[in-house]
């Protein structure tokens, strides 16, 4: 009898091509996603060494980070960004890689696109030159970000070298109360274990509260695994996963679907399997969460207060918090509720899916964004944009006074021309509140789409539960 | 890639924890298509003042550390984005080694791929080094990969930790790609066996 294994062990074990004693494993990669920012130097390396893309059929490219969101015209991009986008188009043509380029009706943020097209499937290994590749782990895939040199390795060999990470199970028990979402769960986890609490580990999210999330919520959870420092985050596939995938363009069809289902049903962690670490969180009393600082771990319930650095015993942490509060312009002990807000961003690979937009629209329907607030809604993909428009969500946003854009990363990383001005406060549904992330000097509060929309209406940080009566 | 055996240079202290890759190089510097020119963006938000002039209080602008090729910093260095541009910016600036209590996983791997030594030291060794640099700014220290040691001219020695496979790559200046390409027959066999 084989000993009980974790979901991670099963996926890892099925992808080790070869491992020399004491060396890292050569790991086979089933799906390689590519975007414009982290790929040009990798393609250049292939050319310089006279190599080709070994499996173009397992390689898919999209444009998302530096694409304009006010137009689908390449001319709307600044000259450097345009050059980068053209370089990807050229590389995709030259090496025979399928590209969802600017103007393609299915183009989207790489981590929204893969699942939406059914490219992302349980049991796969998936990589991309992008740290939020962890998103795809929501399907029970082993998915993680790599650097550009490794992008080159995967292009050339469909493999990479890797040491086996450790495992950590995060069990979320209890039931979420209304107004509390997957985003709040993951912010609470990072606040608890810290931004390097998961370092060297692959997380598995388990428990009742995870099982009852839809795929959009599960992707939000897995997306931010990297913000806890983890290599990846995984969720066992179940009927919710299979229903999501059934009929998608690149999902298996017909008899192949039945075979795939049989394989996928064997993936979940066996009873009795042992993890290197276990963390347990009860979400029954969880409130909507908000960050107050410059790391995603600096988060408290929306009804909470900014902590006092002088009460932090550890000197390095104390310095970090002092610096964060100075950057954010917040006072120790001040309440978060009521803090002024100038910008609201709904979008990104964390919360830019149709379900996220529906949540924001639920709060905004029949209401107005406060006059001093600029709210920007950026769908995660062009498919999401069309679906949202078919449901009339775009009209809800526009009527409320928000801007409705084309798909892309936009204000999550502020490299496409969209940016929050210095000193302004933004509530953002994205994943990073680092200094300058949304523009030099921009001050970011990370929150769920519900909290973001509620804050847009009040023009101040607001508790979304008051809007859901 | 330049092989790494040992370097002897001053240390630049960057006493911060959780320095992320957005800090190392902000996203607006990522729009290029090659690896050149990135040193310009290295620590840009801290190195320059709002008007674009160098901030004299930032260690990289401090003449006492001119010519330093070793960076000393806090825990969890290189967290956040996977951008290898962070490593390219550091190496283009001239850094050969980063000393810290811990590194984020992707950054660590990116560093090794580019001949930049990510040396993990015990937290109290890092604290001692910070104190030492403050007392001896600009003094040259030796980072020795052969013996896995940081040696101070005053005689103190601190051991550091590194994955043995990564150490070999760095010592040889070798590339993982050659290793992977040599194993392509195994990859083909794997694909046949699993029908991929
Ligand atoms: S939306 Fe943000 S986090 Fe996601 S891929 Fe784009 S830049 Fe990265």
PDB file of N, CA, C and O in Angstrom, chain A residues 165-237:
ATOM      1  N   UNK A 165       9.525  21.808  -2.738  1.00  0.00           N
ATOM      2  CA  UNK A 165       9.157  22.671  -1.611  1.00  0.00           C
ATOM      3  C   UNK A 165       8.510  21.864  -0.483  1.00  0.00           C
ATOM      4  O   UNK A 165       8.147  20.709  -0.665  1.00  0.00           O
ATOM      5  N   UNK A 166       8.379  22.499   0.662  1.00  0.00           N
ATOM      6  CA  UNK A 166       7.661  21.884   1.777  1.00  0.00           C
ATOM      7  C   UNK A 166       6.159  22.179   1.616  1.00  0.00           C
ATOM      8  O   UNK A 166       5.766  22.972   0.763  1.00  0.00           O
ATOM      9  N   UNK A 167       5.356  21.547   2.464  1.00  0.00           N
ATOM     10  CA  UNK A 167       3.905  21.742   2.353  1.00  0.00           C
ATOM     11  C   UNK A 167       3.330  22.331   3.636  1.00  0.00           C
ATOM     12  O   UNK A 167       3.815  22.050   4.737  1.00  0.00           O
ATOM     13  N   UNK A 168       2.323  23.144   3.470  1.00  0.00           N
ATOM     14  CA  UNK A 168       1.623  23.723   4.619  1.00  0.00           C
ATOM     15  C   UNK A 168       0.122  23.684   4.311  1.00  0.00           C
ATOM     16  O   UNK A 168      -0.297  24.147   3.253  1.00  0.00           O
ATOM     17  N   UNK A 169      -0.652  23.091   5.226  1.00  0.00           N
ATOM     18  CA  UNK A 169      -2.102  23.107   5.014  1.00  0.00           C
ATOM     19  C   UNK A 169      -2.707  24.257   5.809  1.00  0.00           C
ATOM     20  O   UNK A 169      -2.428  24.420   6.996  1.00  0.00           O
ATOM     21  N   UNK A 170      -3.534  25.035   5.130  1.00  0.00           N
ATOM     22  CA  UNK A 170      -4.238  26.135   5.778  1.00  0.00           C
ATOM     23  C   UNK A 170      -5.706  25.765   5.793  1.00  0.00           C
ATOM     24  O   UNK A 170      -6.351  25.682   4.737  1.00  0.00           O
ATOM     25  N   UNK A 171      -6.224  25.489   6.964  1.00  0.00           N
ATOM     26  CA  UNK A 171      -7.624  25.072   7.071  1.00  0.00           C
ATOM     27  C   UNK A 171      -8.479  26.247   7.527  1.00  0.00           C
ATOM     28  O   UNK A 171      -8.253  26.801   8.604  1.00  0.00           O
ATOM     29  N   UNK A 172      -9.394  26.635   6.676  1.00  0.00           N
ATOM     30  CA  UNK A 172     -10.356  27.695   7.022  1.00  0.00           C
ATOM     31  C   UNK A 172     -11.651  27.009   7.441  1.00  0.00           C
ATOM     32  O   UNK A 172     -12.368  26.471   6.597  1.00  0.00           O
ATOM     33  N   UNK A 173     -11.952  27.040   8.720  1.00  0.00           N
ATOM     34  CA  UNK A 173     -13.201  26.420   9.157  1.00  0.00           C
ATOM     35  C   UNK A 173     -14.265  27.494   9.375  1.00  0.00           C
ATOM     36  O   UNK A 173     -13.959  28.677   9.397  1.00  0.00           O
ATOM     37  N   UNK A 174     -15.485  27.043   9.529  1.00  0.00           N
ATOM     38  CA  UNK A 174     -16.587  27.974   9.767  1.00  0.00           C
ATOM     39  C   UNK A 174     -17.196  28.480   8.469  1.00  0.00           C
ATOM     40  O   UNK A 174     -16.765  28.090   7.377  1.00  0.00           O
ATOM     41  N   UNK A 175     -18.196  29.336   8.622  1.00  0.00           N
ATOM     42  CA  UNK A 175     -18.899  29.887   7.457  1.00  0.00           C
ATOM     43  C   UNK A 175     -18.731  31.392   7.410  1.00  0.00           C
ATOM     44  O   UNK A 175     -18.861  32.063   8.440  1.00  0.00           O
ATOM     45  N   UNK A 176     -18.475  31.909   6.213  1.00  0.00           N
ATOM     46  CA  UNK A 176     -18.348  33.361   6.067  1.00  0.00           C
ATOM     47  C   UNK A 176     -19.698  34.019   6.288  1.00  0.00           C
ATOM     48  O   UNK A 176     -20.725  33.524   5.818  1.00  0.00           O
ATOM     49  N   UNK A 177     -19.686  35.152   6.975  1.00  0.00           N
ATOM     50  CA  UNK A 177     -20.919  35.922   7.122  1.00  0.00           C
ATOM     51  C   UNK A 177     -21.115  36.806   5.894  1.00  0.00           C
ATOM     52  O   UNK A 177     -20.155  37.070   5.161  1.00  0.00           O
ATOM     53  N   UNK A 178     -22.334  37.281   5.673  1.00  0.00           N
ATOM     54  CA  UNK A 178     -22.585  38.124   4.493  1.00  0.00           C
ATOM     55  C   UNK A 178     -21.654  39.338   4.480  1.00  0.00           C
ATOM     56  O   UNK A 178     -21.365  39.911   5.536  1.00  0.00           O
ATOM     57  N   UNK A 179     -21.181  39.699   3.303  1.00  0.00           N
ATOM     58  CA  UNK A 179     -20.301  40.856   3.178  1.00  0.00           C
ATOM     59  C   UNK A 179     -18.838  40.514   3.364  1.00  0.00           C
ATOM     60  O   UNK A 179     -17.972  41.370   3.238  1.00  0.00           O
ATOM     61  N   UNK A 180     -18.536  39.260   3.704  1.00  0.00           N
ATOM     62  CA  UNK A 180     -17.151  38.828   3.913  1.00  0.00           C
ATOM     63  C   UNK A 180     -16.803  37.844   2.791  1.00  0.00           C
ATOM     64  O   UNK A 180     -17.605  36.963   2.464  1.00  0.00           O
ATOM     65  N   UNK A 181     -15.641  38.020   2.187  1.00  0.00           N
ATOM     66  CA  UNK A 181     -15.313  37.301   0.955  1.00  0.00           C
ATOM     67  C   UNK A 181     -13.957  36.598   1.046  1.00  0.00           C
ATOM     68  O   UNK A 181     -13.229  36.736   2.030  1.00  0.00           O
ATOM     69  N   UNK A 182     -13.621  35.917  -0.044  1.00  0.00           N
ATOM     70  CA  UNK A 182     -12.315  35.237  -0.142  1.00  0.00           C
ATOM     71  C   UNK A 182     -11.175  36.229   0.057  1.00  0.00           C
ATOM     72  O   UNK A 182     -10.146  35.891   0.650  1.00  0.00           O
ATOM     73  N   UNK A 183     -11.329  37.452  -0.433  1.00  0.00           N
ATOM     74  CA  UNK A 183     -10.272  38.453  -0.274  1.00  0.00           C
ATOM     75  C   UNK A 183      -9.999  38.713   1.205  1.00  0.00           C
ATOM     76  O   UNK A 183      -8.841  38.854   1.622  1.00  0.00           O
ATOM     77  N   UNK A 184     -11.065  38.739   1.991  1.00  0.00           N
ATOM     78  CA  UNK A 184     -10.919  38.977   3.430  1.00  0.00           C
ATOM     79  C   UNK A 184     -10.234  37.780   4.100  1.00  0.00           C
ATOM     80  O   UNK A 184      -9.437  37.952   5.024  1.00  0.00           O
ATOM     81  N   UNK A 185     -10.547  36.581   3.609  1.00  0.00           N
ATOM     82  CA  UNK A 185      -9.905  35.373   4.156  1.00  0.00           C
ATOM     83  C   UNK A 185      -8.398  35.435   3.942  1.00  0.00           C
ATOM     84  O   UNK A 185      -7.603  35.177   4.854  1.00  0.00           O
ATOM     85  N   UNK A 186      -7.986  35.774   2.730  1.00  0.00           N
ATOM     86  CA  UNK A 186      -6.550  35.719   2.435  1.00  0.00           C
ATOM     87  C   UNK A 186      -5.821  36.867   3.139  1.00  0.00           C
ATOM     88  O   UNK A 186      -4.708  36.690   3.621  1.00  0.00           O
ATOM     89  N   UNK A 187      -6.454  38.042   3.241  1.00  0.00           N
ATOM     90  CA  UNK A 187      -5.808  39.141   3.975  1.00  0.00           C
ATOM     91  C   UNK A 187      -5.660  38.767   5.449  1.00  0.00           C
ATOM     92  O   UNK A 187      -4.639  39.058   6.081  1.00  0.00           O
ATOM     93  N   UNK A 188      -6.661  38.078   5.986  1.00  0.00           N
ATOM     94  CA  UNK A 188      -6.583  37.653   7.393  1.00  0.00           C
ATOM     95  C   UNK A 188      -5.463  36.634   7.573  1.00  0.00           C
ATOM     96  O   UNK A 188      -4.723  36.672   8.565  1.00  0.00           O
ATOM     97  N   UNK A 189      -5.322  35.724   6.602  1.00  0.00           N
ATOM     98  CA  UNK A 189      -4.251  34.727   6.709  1.00  0.00           C
ATOM     99  C   UNK A 189      -2.876  35.401   6.699  1.00  0.00           C
ATOM    100  O   UNK A 189      -2.005  35.078   7.508  1.00  0.00           O
ATOM    101  N   UNK A 190      -2.682  36.346   5.771  1.00  0.00           N
ATOM    102  CA  UNK A 190      -1.359  36.979   5.663  1.00  0.00           C
ATOM    103  C   UNK A 190      -1.079  37.826   6.908  1.00  0.00           C
ATOM    104  O   UNK A 190       0.046  37.856   7.405  1.00  0.00           O
ATOM    105  N   UNK A 191      -2.122  38.491   7.433  1.00  0.00           N
ATOM    106  CA  UNK A 191      -1.944  39.248   8.674  1.00  0.00           C
ATOM    107  C   UNK A 191      -1.489  38.303   9.788  1.00  0.00           C
ATOM    108  O   UNK A 191      -0.690  38.664  10.649  1.00  0.00           O
ATOM    109  N   UNK A 192      -1.981  37.079   9.735  1.00  0.00           N
ATOM    110  CA  UNK A 192      -1.666  36.105  10.791  1.00  0.00           C
ATOM    111  C   UNK A 192      -0.268  35.509  10.626  1.00  0.00           C
ATOM    112  O   UNK A 192       0.523  35.501  11.561  1.00  0.00           O
ATOM    113  N   UNK A 193       0.070  35.010   9.417  1.00  0.00           N
ATOM    114  CA  UNK A 193       1.355  34.295   9.286  1.00  0.00           C
ATOM    115  C   UNK A 193       2.477  35.187   8.766  1.00  0.00           C
ATOM    116  O   UNK A 193       3.644  34.797   8.791  1.00  0.00           O
ATOM    117  N   UNK A 194       2.143  36.369   8.264  1.00  0.00           N
ATOM    118  CA  UNK A 194       3.173  37.303   7.815  1.00  0.00           C
ATOM    119  C   UNK A 194       3.547  37.114   6.355  1.00  0.00           C
ATOM    120  O   UNK A 194       3.258  36.077   5.751  1.00  0.00           O
ATOM    121  N   UNK A 195       4.221  38.139   5.813  1.00  0.00           N
ATOM    122  CA  UNK A 195       4.539  38.113   4.382  1.00  0.00           C
ATOM    123  C   UNK A 195       5.645  37.118   4.050  1.00  0.00           C
ATOM    124  O   UNK A 195       5.920  36.887   2.892  1.00  0.00           O
ATOM    125  N   UNK A 196       6.323  36.565   5.066  1.00  0.00           N
ATOM    126  CA  UNK A 196       7.172  35.440   4.707  1.00  0.00           C
ATOM    127  C   UNK A 196       6.823  34.175   5.477  1.00  0.00           C
ATOM    128  O   UNK A 196       7.610  33.255   5.553  1.00  0.00           O
ATOM    129  N   UNK A 197       5.603  34.144   5.979  1.00  0.00           N
ATOM    130  CA  UNK A 197       5.143  32.961   6.716  1.00  0.00           C
ATOM    131  C   UNK A 197       5.120  31.695   5.882  1.00  0.00           C
ATOM    132  O   UNK A 197       5.234  30.590   6.411  1.00  0.00           O
ATOM    133  N   UNK A 198       4.961  31.852   4.567  1.00  0.00           N
ATOM    134  CA  UNK A 198       4.840  30.668   3.715  1.00  0.00           C
ATOM    135  C   UNK A 198       6.101  30.340   2.932  1.00  0.00           C
ATOM    136  O   UNK A 198       6.077  29.458   2.076  1.00  0.00           O
ATOM    137  N   UNK A 199       7.195  31.054   3.239  1.00  0.00           N
ATOM    138  CA  UNK A 199       8.378  30.904   2.396  1.00  0.00           C
ATOM    139  C   UNK A 199       8.855  29.456   2.319  1.00  0.00           C
ATOM    140  O   UNK A 199       8.912  28.754   3.320  1.00  0.00           O
ATOM    141  N   UNK A 200       9.164  29.016   1.091  1.00  0.00           N
ATOM    142  CA  UNK A 200       9.653  27.651   0.883  1.00  0.00           C
ATOM    143  C   UNK A 200       8.552  26.598   0.875  1.00  0.00           C
ATOM    144  O   UNK A 200       8.832  25.422   0.705  1.00  0.00           O
ATOM    145  N   UNK A 201       7.306  27.016   1.058  1.00  0.00           N
ATOM    146  CA  UNK A 201       6.200  26.064   1.142  1.00  0.00           C
ATOM    147  C   UNK A 201       5.226  26.215  -0.021  1.00  0.00           C
ATOM    148  O   UNK A 201       5.078  27.290  -0.592  1.00  0.00           O
ATOM    149  N   UNK A 202       4.550  25.121  -0.305  1.00  0.00           N
ATOM    150  CA  UNK A 202       3.346  25.175  -1.138  1.00  0.00           C
ATOM    151  C   UNK A 202       2.174  25.040  -0.175  1.00  0.00           C
ATOM    152  O   UNK A 202       2.144  24.121   0.651  1.00  0.00           O
ATOM    153  N   UNK A 203       1.234  25.971  -0.250  1.00  0.00           N
ATOM    154  CA  UNK A 203       0.085  25.931   0.649  1.00  0.00           C
ATOM    155  C   UNK A 203      -1.012  25.060   0.038  1.00  0.00           C
ATOM    156  O   UNK A 203      -1.163  25.023  -1.178  1.00  0.00           O
ATOM    157  N   UNK A 204      -1.751  24.365   0.888  1.00  0.00           N
ATOM    158  CA  UNK A 204      -3.019  23.804   0.428  1.00  0.00           C
ATOM    159  C   UNK A 204      -4.123  24.419   1.272  1.00  0.00           C
ATOM    160  O   UNK A 204      -4.099  24.340   2.506  1.00  0.00           O
ATOM    161  N   UNK A 205      -5.077  25.057   0.601  1.00  0.00           N
ATOM    162  CA  UNK A 205      -6.217  25.648   1.304  1.00  0.00           C
ATOM    163  C   UNK A 205      -7.296  24.593   1.427  1.00  0.00           C
ATOM    164  O   UNK A 205      -7.718  24.017   0.418  1.00  0.00           O
ATOM    165  N   UNK A 206      -7.728  24.355   2.660  1.00  0.00           N
ATOM    166  CA  UNK A 206      -8.720  23.319   2.896  1.00  0.00           C
ATOM    167  C   UNK A 206      -9.771  23.839   3.870  1.00  0.00           C
ATOM    168  O   UNK A 206      -9.661  24.953   4.378  1.00  0.00           O
ATOM    169  N   UNK A 207     -10.771  23.028   4.113  1.00  0.00           N
ATOM    170  CA  UNK A 207     -11.789  23.377   5.102  1.00  0.00           C
ATOM    171  C   UNK A 207     -13.080  23.834   4.458  1.00  0.00           C
ATOM    172  O   UNK A 207     -13.137  24.186   3.278  1.00  0.00           O
ATOM    173  N   UNK A 208     -14.091  23.830   5.314  1.00  0.00           N
ATOM    174  CA  UNK A 208     -15.458  24.117   4.898  1.00  0.00           C
ATOM    175  C   UNK A 208     -15.579  25.453   4.152  1.00  0.00           C
ATOM    176  O   UNK A 208     -16.259  25.567   3.131  1.00  0.00           O
ATOM    177  N   UNK A 209     -14.904  26.469   4.665  1.00  0.00           N
ATOM    178  CA  UNK A 209     -15.053  27.800   4.068  1.00  0.00           C
ATOM    179  C   UNK A 209     -14.449  27.848   2.664  1.00  0.00           C
ATOM    180  O   UNK A 209     -14.892  28.639   1.825  1.00  0.00           O
ATOM    181  N   UNK A 210     -13.455  27.010   2.395  1.00  0.00           N
ATOM    182  CA  UNK A 210     -12.850  26.968   1.056  1.00  0.00           C
ATOM    183  C   UNK A 210     -13.745  26.176   0.117  1.00  0.00           C
ATOM    184  O   UNK A 210     -14.003  26.577  -1.025  1.00  0.00           O
ATOM    185  N   UNK A 211     -14.264  25.034   0.625  1.00  0.00           N
ATOM    186  CA  UNK A 211     -15.149  24.194  -0.193  1.00  0.00           C
ATOM    187  C   UNK A 211     -16.366  24.971  -0.665  1.00  0.00           C
ATOM    188  O   UNK A 211     -16.879  24.740  -1.751  1.00  0.00           O
ATOM    189  N   UNK A 212     -16.852  25.910   0.150  1.00  0.00           N
ATOM    190  CA  UNK A 212     -18.072  26.600  -0.260  1.00  0.00           C
ATOM    191  C   UNK A 212     -17.801  27.828  -1.132  1.00  0.00           C
ATOM    192  O   UNK A 212     -18.743  28.477  -1.570  1.00  0.00           O
ATOM    193  N   UNK A 213     -16.536  28.119  -1.424  1.00  0.00           N
ATOM    194  CA  UNK A 213     -16.245  29.233  -2.342  1.00  0.00           C
ATOM    195  C   UNK A 213     -16.481  28.807  -3.791  1.00  0.00           C
ATOM    196  O   UNK A 213     -16.220  27.663  -4.156  1.00  0.00           O
ATOM    197  N   UNK A 214     -16.929  29.758  -4.624  1.00  0.00           N
ATOM    198  CA  UNK A 214     -16.972  29.474  -6.061  1.00  0.00           C
ATOM    199  C   UNK A 214     -15.547  29.582  -6.622  1.00  0.00           C
ATOM    200  O   UNK A 214     -14.613  29.935  -5.896  1.00  0.00           O
ATOM    201  N   UNK A 215     -15.378  29.296  -7.907  1.00  0.00           N
ATOM    202  CA  UNK A 215     -14.019  29.285  -8.468  1.00  0.00           C
ATOM    203  C   UNK A 215     -13.398  30.674  -8.428  1.00  0.00           C
ATOM    204  O   UNK A 215     -12.189  30.816  -8.231  1.00  0.00           O
ATOM    205  N   UNK A 216     -14.212  31.716  -8.615  1.00  0.00           N
ATOM    206  CA  UNK A 216     -13.651  33.072  -8.570  1.00  0.00           C
ATOM    207  C   UNK A 216     -13.045  33.334  -7.198  1.00  0.00           C
ATOM    208  O   UNK A 216     -11.927  33.855  -7.080  1.00  0.00           O
ATOM    209  N   UNK A 217     -13.765  32.954  -6.138  1.00  0.00           N
ATOM    210  CA  UNK A 217     -13.267  33.147  -4.779  1.00  0.00           C
ATOM    211  C   UNK A 217     -12.022  32.316  -4.528  1.00  0.00           C
ATOM    212  O   UNK A 217     -11.058  32.774  -3.910  1.00  0.00           O
ATOM    213  N   UNK A 218     -12.029  31.087  -5.022  1.00  0.00           N
ATOM    214  CA  UNK A 218     -10.853  30.224  -4.828  1.00  0.00           C
ATOM    215  C   UNK A 218      -9.635  30.810  -5.539  1.00  0.00           C
ATOM    216  O   UNK A 218      -8.506  30.708  -5.052  1.00  0.00           O
ATOM    217  N   UNK A 219      -9.873  31.412  -6.699  1.00  0.00           N
ATOM    218  CA  UNK A 219      -8.743  32.010  -7.425  1.00  0.00           C
ATOM    219  C   UNK A 219      -8.201  33.224  -6.669  1.00  0.00           C
ATOM    220  O   UNK A 219      -6.991  33.451  -6.639  1.00  0.00           O
ATOM    221  N   UNK A 220      -9.088  34.003  -6.048  1.00  0.00           N
ATOM    222  CA  UNK A 220      -8.643  35.134  -5.238  1.00  0.00           C
ATOM    223  C   UNK A 220      -7.723  34.648  -4.115  1.00  0.00           C
ATOM    224  O   UNK A 220      -6.675  35.224  -3.847  1.00  0.00           O
ATOM    225  N   UNK A 221      -8.134  33.548  -3.496  1.00  0.00           N
ATOM    226  CA  UNK A 221      -7.372  32.969  -2.386  1.00  0.00           C
ATOM    227  C   UNK A 221      -5.992  32.513  -2.868  1.00  0.00           C
ATOM    228  O   UNK A 221      -4.964  32.905  -2.322  1.00  0.00           O
ATOM    229  N   UNK A 222      -5.985  31.690  -3.913  1.00  0.00           N
ATOM    230  CA  UNK A 222      -4.724  31.134  -4.412  1.00  0.00           C
ATOM    231  C   UNK A 222      -3.823  32.245  -4.959  1.00  0.00           C
ATOM    232  O   UNK A 222      -2.604  32.204  -4.809  1.00  0.00           O
ATOM    233  N   UNK A 223      -4.438  33.248  -5.556  1.00  0.00           N
ATOM    234  CA  UNK A 223      -3.706  34.375  -6.156  1.00  0.00           C
ATOM    235  C   UNK A 223      -2.722  34.994  -5.185  1.00  0.00           C
ATOM    236  O   UNK A 223      -1.581  35.299  -5.534  1.00  0.00           O
ATOM    237  N   UNK A 224      -3.175  35.201  -3.940  1.00  0.00           N
ATOM    238  CA  UNK A 224      -2.346  35.947  -3.000  1.00  0.00           C
ATOM    239  C   UNK A 224      -1.434  35.050  -2.152  1.00  0.00           C
ATOM    240  O   UNK A 224      -0.802  35.527  -1.210  1.00  0.00           O
ATOM    241  N   UNK A 225      -1.311  33.777  -2.513  1.00  0.00           N
ATOM    242  CA  UNK A 225      -0.389  32.881  -1.804  1.00  0.00           C
ATOM    243  C   UNK A 225       1.010  33.481  -1.778  1.00  0.00           C
ATOM    244  O   UNK A 225       1.729  33.399  -0.787  1.00  0.00           O
ATOM    245  N   UNK A 226       1.385  34.081  -2.894  1.00  0.00           N
ATOM    246  CA  UNK A 226       2.724  34.658  -3.007  1.00  0.00           C
ATOM    247  C   UNK A 226       2.899  35.813  -2.016  1.00  0.00           C
ATOM    248  O   UNK A 226       4.004  36.069  -1.557  1.00  0.00           O
ATOM    249  N   UNK A 227       1.827  36.496  -1.654  1.00  0.00           N
ATOM    250  CA  UNK A 227       1.937  37.609  -0.694  1.00  0.00           C
ATOM    251  C   UNK A 227       2.213  37.085   0.717  1.00  0.00           C
ATOM    252  O   UNK A 227       2.620  37.843   1.593  1.00  0.00           O
ATOM    253  N   UNK A 228       1.942  35.792   0.917  1.00  0.00           N
ATOM    254  CA  UNK A 228       2.337  35.159   2.180  1.00  0.00           C
ATOM    255  C   UNK A 228       3.723  34.538   2.033  1.00  0.00           C
ATOM    256  O   UNK A 228       4.165  33.780   2.895  1.00  0.00           O
ATOM    257  N   UNK A 229       4.390  34.820   0.911  1.00  0.00           N
ATOM    258  CA  UNK A 229       5.733  34.314   0.690  1.00  0.00           C
ATOM    259  C   UNK A 229       5.787  32.888   0.181  1.00  0.00           C
ATOM    260  O   UNK A 229       6.865  32.333   0.005  1.00  0.00           O
ATOM    261  N   UNK A 230       4.612  32.264  -0.052  1.00  0.00           N
ATOM    262  CA  UNK A 230       4.587  30.854  -0.443  1.00  0.00           C
ATOM    263  C   UNK A 230       4.978  30.697  -1.909  1.00  0.00           C
ATOM    264  O   UNK A 230       4.824  31.607  -2.710  1.00  0.00           O
ATOM    265  N   UNK A 231       5.468  29.506  -2.240  1.00  0.00           N
ATOM    266  CA  UNK A 231       5.835  29.207  -3.623  1.00  0.00           C
ATOM    267  C   UNK A 231       4.575  29.067  -4.469  1.00  0.00           C
ATOM    268  O   UNK A 231       4.559  29.423  -5.630  1.00  0.00           O
ATOM    269  N   UNK A 232       3.537  28.492  -3.895  1.00  0.00           N
ATOM    270  CA  UNK A 232       2.292  28.258  -4.616  1.00  0.00           C
ATOM    271  C   UNK A 232       1.191  28.004  -3.603  1.00  0.00           C
ATOM    272  O   UNK A 232       1.463  27.812  -2.416  1.00  0.00           O
ATOM    273  N   UNK A 233      -0.056  28.017  -4.076  1.00  0.00           N
ATOM    274  CA  UNK A 233      -1.192  27.658  -3.229  1.00  0.00           C
ATOM    275  C   UNK A 233      -2.103  26.757  -4.035  1.00  0.00           C
ATOM    276  O   UNK A 233      -2.295  26.993  -5.227  1.00  0.00           O
ATOM    277  N   UNK A 234      -2.618  25.709  -3.401  1.00  0.00           N
ATOM    278  CA  UNK A 234      -3.440  24.759  -4.155  1.00  0.00           C
ATOM    279  C   UNK A 234      -4.752  24.502  -3.429  1.00  0.00           C
ATOM    280  O   UNK A 234      -4.832  24.599  -2.207  1.00  0.00           O
ATOM    281  N   UNK A 235      -5.772  24.147  -4.200  1.00  0.00           N
ATOM    282  CA  UNK A 235      -7.061  23.753  -3.646  1.00  0.00           C
ATOM    283  C   UNK A 235      -7.479  22.469  -4.354  1.00  0.00           C
ATOM    284  O   UNK A 235      -7.390  22.384  -5.592  1.00  0.00           O
ATOM    285  N   UNK A 236      -7.906  21.487  -3.587  1.00  0.00           N
ATOM    286  CA  UNK A 236      -8.288  20.207  -4.199  1.00  0.00           C
ATOM    287  C   UNK A 236      -9.458  20.418  -5.155  1.00  0.00           C
ATOM    288  O   UNK A 236     -10.426  21.101  -4.819  1.00  0.00           O
ATOM    289  N   UNK A 237      -9.389  19.824  -6.337  1.00  0.00           N
ATOM    290  CA  UNK A 237     -10.508  19.954  -7.267  1.00  0.00           C
ATOM    291  C   UNK A 237     -11.722  19.174  -6.775  1.00  0.00           C
ATOM    292  O   UNK A 237     -11.582  18.128  -6.142  1.00  0.00           O
TER     293      UNK A 237
END
